[in-house]
């Protein structure tokens, strides 16, 4: 059992919950996992944008005609503006934000691992309990 999650000293014991409550708790944990994963993706993407701002990445340039053999192939223009990547004068703020974003991402990862462990444990207990309960028609 990971982390002793059903140990009475944790104040959360899935094994003593009524099956309806355990089922709802498991659904709530799975929903929280999805929400945490969504925010993890958003913070990761925002970190990428902050890094792009700090690094002052240039937009893609079209390749010379001889490289692309006359095929129309040009990258879209204005990507930095489209993505909201700050201009050079706002880079200092992005540097400070980058540190905060990385801390938030680490906290989200810890939160996500905890949710994963709780949902797994609740799912195991629920599976065992449903398998041992005789359903009446």
mmCIF file of C-alpha atoms in Angstrom:
data_model
loop_
_atom_site.group_PDB
_atom_site.id
_atom_site.type_symbol
_atom_site.label_atom_id
_atom_site.label_comp_id
_atom_site.label_asym_id
_atom_site.label_seq_id
_atom_site.Cartn_x
_atom_site.Cartn_y
_atom_site.Cartn_z
ATOM 1 C CA UNK A 1 0.000 0.000 0.000
ATOM 2 C CA UNK A 2 1.608 3.287 -1.060
ATOM 3 C CA UNK A 3 2.149 5.858 1.658
ATOM 4 C CA UNK A 4 -0.073 3.981 4.131
ATOM 5 C CA UNK A 5 -3.088 5.781 2.738
ATOM 6 C CA UNK A 6 -5.613 3.585 4.505
ATOM 7 C CA UNK A 7 -3.772 3.798 7.818
ATOM 8 C CA UNK A 8 -6.177 5.259 10.423
ATOM 9 C CA UNK A 9 -3.593 7.889 11.369
ATOM 10 C CA UNK A 10 -4.122 9.566 7.978
ATOM 11 C CA UNK A 11 -7.711 10.455 8.945
ATOM 12 C CA UNK A 12 -8.865 9.013 5.626
ATOM 13 C CA UNK A 13 -9.733 5.354 5.548
ATOM 14 C CA UNK A 14 -11.246 4.119 2.317
ATOM 15 C CA UNK A 15 -11.819 0.675 3.761
ATOM 16 C CA UNK A 16 -14.408 1.926 6.261
ATOM 17 C CA UNK A 17 -16.354 4.168 3.873
ATOM 18 C CA UNK A 18 -19.751 3.000 2.682
ATOM 19 C CA UNK A 19 -19.425 1.839 -0.926
ATOM 20 C CA UNK A 20 -21.541 4.737 -2.284
ATOM 21 C CA UNK A 21 -19.325 7.271 -0.519
ATOM 22 C CA UNK A 22 -16.177 5.487 -1.659
ATOM 23 C CA UNK A 23 -17.459 5.447 -5.230
ATOM 24 C CA UNK A 24 -18.179 9.194 -5.106
ATOM 25 C CA UNK A 25 -14.794 9.871 -3.506
ATOM 26 C CA UNK A 26 -13.089 7.937 -6.295
ATOM 27 C CA UNK A 27 -15.012 9.916 -8.943
ATOM 28 C CA UNK A 28 -14.040 13.168 -7.217
ATOM 29 C CA UNK A 29 -10.379 12.115 -7.124
ATOM 30 C CA UNK A 30 -10.399 11.200 -10.823
ATOM 31 C CA UNK A 31 -11.984 14.573 -11.653
ATOM 32 C CA UNK A 32 -9.325 16.328 -9.558
ATOM 33 C CA UNK A 33 -6.628 14.360 -11.421
ATOM 34 C CA UNK A 34 -7.968 15.582 -14.768
ATOM 35 C CA UNK A 35 -8.101 19.154 -13.504
ATOM 36 C CA UNK A 36 -4.533 18.961 -12.170
ATOM 37 C CA UNK A 37 -3.302 17.485 -15.465
ATOM 38 C CA UNK A 38 -4.999 20.316 -17.373
ATOM 39 C CA UNK A 39 -3.328 22.957 -15.202
ATOM 40 C CA UNK A 40 0.001 21.132 -15.492
ATOM 41 C CA UNK A 41 -0.226 21.387 -19.296
ATOM 42 C CA UNK A 42 -1.155 25.083 -19.085
ATOM 43 C CA UNK A 43 1.693 25.962 -16.714
ATOM 44 C CA UNK A 44 4.143 23.942 -18.838
ATOM 45 C CA UNK A 45 3.015 25.794 -21.949
ATOM 46 C CA UNK A 46 3.332 29.143 -20.160
ATOM 47 C CA UNK A 47 6.866 28.197 -19.108
ATOM 48 C CA UNK A 48 7.663 27.527 -22.768
ATOM 49 C CA UNK A 49 6.354 30.985 -23.673
ATOM 50 C CA UNK A 50 8.346 32.639 -20.889
ATOM 51 C CA UNK A 51 11.510 30.843 -22.039
ATOM 52 C CA UNK A 52 10.821 31.956 -25.612
ATOM 53 C CA UNK A 53 10.484 35.535 -24.414
ATOM 54 C CA UNK A 54 13.640 35.475 -22.314
ATOM 55 C CA UNK A 55 15.594 33.756 -25.089
ATOM 56 C CA UNK A 56 14.309 36.309 -27.634
ATOM 57 C CA UNK A 57 13.631 33.647 -30.248
ATOM 58 C CA UNK A 58 13.380 34.867 -33.779
ATOM 59 C CA UNK A 59 10.395 33.932 -35.860
ATOM 60 C CA UNK A 60 10.978 31.294 -38.542
ATOM 61 C CA UNK A 61 12.376 32.634 -41.803
ATOM 62 C CA UNK A 62 11.360 31.385 -45.242
ATOM 63 C CA UNK A 63 13.848 29.055 -46.880
ATOM 64 C CA UNK A 64 15.495 30.104 -50.145
ATOM 65 C CA UNK A 65 13.705 29.001 -53.337
ATOM 66 C CA UNK A 66 16.510 26.616 -54.299
ATOM 67 C CA UNK A 67 16.134 24.713 -51.014
ATOM 68 C CA UNK A 68 12.410 24.137 -51.363
ATOM 69 C CA UNK A 69 12.588 23.444 -55.126
ATOM 70 C CA UNK A 70 10.056 26.105 -56.052
ATOM 71 C CA UNK A 71 7.366 24.704 -53.775
ATOM 72 C CA UNK A 72 5.327 27.388 -52.016
ATOM 73 C CA UNK A 73 6.502 26.985 -48.461
ATOM 74 C CA UNK A 74 6.560 29.962 -46.129
ATOM 75 C CA UNK A 75 6.109 30.020 -42.375
ATOM 76 C CA UNK A 76 3.285 32.108 -40.930
ATOM 77 C CA UNK A 77 4.245 35.594 -39.871
ATOM 78 C CA UNK A 78 3.478 37.270 -36.560
ATOM 79 C CA UNK A 79 3.752 34.117 -34.442
ATOM 80 C CA UNK A 80 5.202 35.994 -31.458
ATOM 81 C CA UNK A 81 2.255 38.374 -31.398
ATOM 82 C CA UNK A 82 -0.221 35.555 -31.963
ATOM 83 C CA UNK A 83 1.166 33.636 -28.979
ATOM 84 C CA UNK A 84 1.493 36.730 -26.815
ATOM 85 C CA UNK A 85 5.249 36.382 -26.405
ATOM 86 C CA UNK A 86 6.379 39.656 -24.826
ATOM 87 C CA UNK A 87 8.724 41.978 -26.667
ATOM 88 C CA UNK A 88 12.255 42.674 -25.512
ATOM 89 C CA UNK A 89 11.221 45.485 -23.150
ATOM 90 C CA UNK A 90 9.086 43.054 -21.107
ATOM 91 C CA UNK A 91 11.683 40.291 -20.790
ATOM 92 C CA UNK A 92 12.699 41.162 -17.233
ATOM 93 C CA UNK A 93 9.165 40.525 -15.966
ATOM 94 C CA UNK A 94 9.137 37.189 -17.799
ATOM 95 C CA UNK A 95 12.366 36.162 -16.058
ATOM 96 C CA UNK A 96 10.787 36.656 -12.624
ATOM 97 C CA UNK A 97 7.612 34.956 -13.767
ATOM 98 C CA UNK A 98 9.601 31.979 -15.021
ATOM 99 C CA UNK A 99 10.847 31.236 -11.502
ATOM 100 C CA UNK A 100 7.326 31.436 -10.078
ATOM 101 C CA UNK A 101 5.983 29.226 -12.864
ATOM 102 C CA UNK A 102 8.608 26.564 -12.213
ATOM 103 C CA UNK A 103 7.735 26.525 -8.502
ATOM 104 C CA UNK A 104 4.043 26.267 -9.364
ATOM 105 C CA UNK A 105 4.781 23.397 -11.749
ATOM 106 C CA UNK A 106 6.710 21.548 -9.046
ATOM 107 C CA UNK A 107 3.814 22.063 -6.623
ATOM 108 C CA UNK A 108 1.347 20.813 -9.264
ATOM 109 C CA UNK A 109 3.488 17.719 -9.800
ATOM 110 C CA UNK A 110 3.473 16.963 -6.070
ATOM 111 C CA UNK A 111 -0.275 17.530 -5.933
ATOM 112 C CA UNK A 112 -0.759 15.291 -8.976
ATOM 113 C CA UNK A 113 1.322 12.472 -7.501
ATOM 114 C CA UNK A 114 -0.723 12.657 -4.301
ATOM 115 C CA UNK A 115 -3.986 12.561 -6.263
ATOM 116 C CA UNK A 116 -2.685 9.613 -8.297
ATOM 117 C CA UNK A 117 -1.825 7.668 -5.156
ATOM 118 C CA UNK A 118 -5.171 8.453 -3.520
ATOM 119 C CA UNK A 119 -7.196 7.598 -6.632
ATOM 120 C CA UNK A 120 -5.262 4.356 -7.105
ATOM 121 C CA UNK A 121 -5.819 3.348 -3.498
ATOM 122 C CA UNK A 122 -9.517 4.265 -3.603
ATOM 123 C CA UNK A 123 -9.874 2.348 -6.874
ATOM 124 C CA UNK A 124 -8.198 -0.748 -5.420
ATOM 125 C CA UNK A 125 -10.372 -0.688 -2.315
ATOM 126 C CA UNK A 126 -13.484 -0.016 -4.405
ATOM 127 C CA UNK A 127 -12.633 -2.895 -6.750
ATOM 128 C CA UNK A 128 -12.092 -5.263 -3.869
ATOM 129 C CA UNK A 129 -15.277 -4.141 -2.148
ATOM 130 C CA UNK A 130 -17.443 -4.367 -5.283
ATOM 131 C CA UNK A 131 -16.014 -7.807 -5.982
ATOM 132 C CA UNK A 132 -16.997 -8.987 -2.531
ATOM 133 C CA UNK A 133 -20.450 -7.387 -2.410
ATOM 134 C CA UNK A 134 -23.343 -9.399 -3.723
ATOM 135 C CA UNK A 135 -25.591 -7.140 -5.761
ATOM 136 C CA UNK A 136 -29.319 -7.795 -5.466
ATOM 137 C CA UNK A 137 -31.653 -7.514 -8.401
#
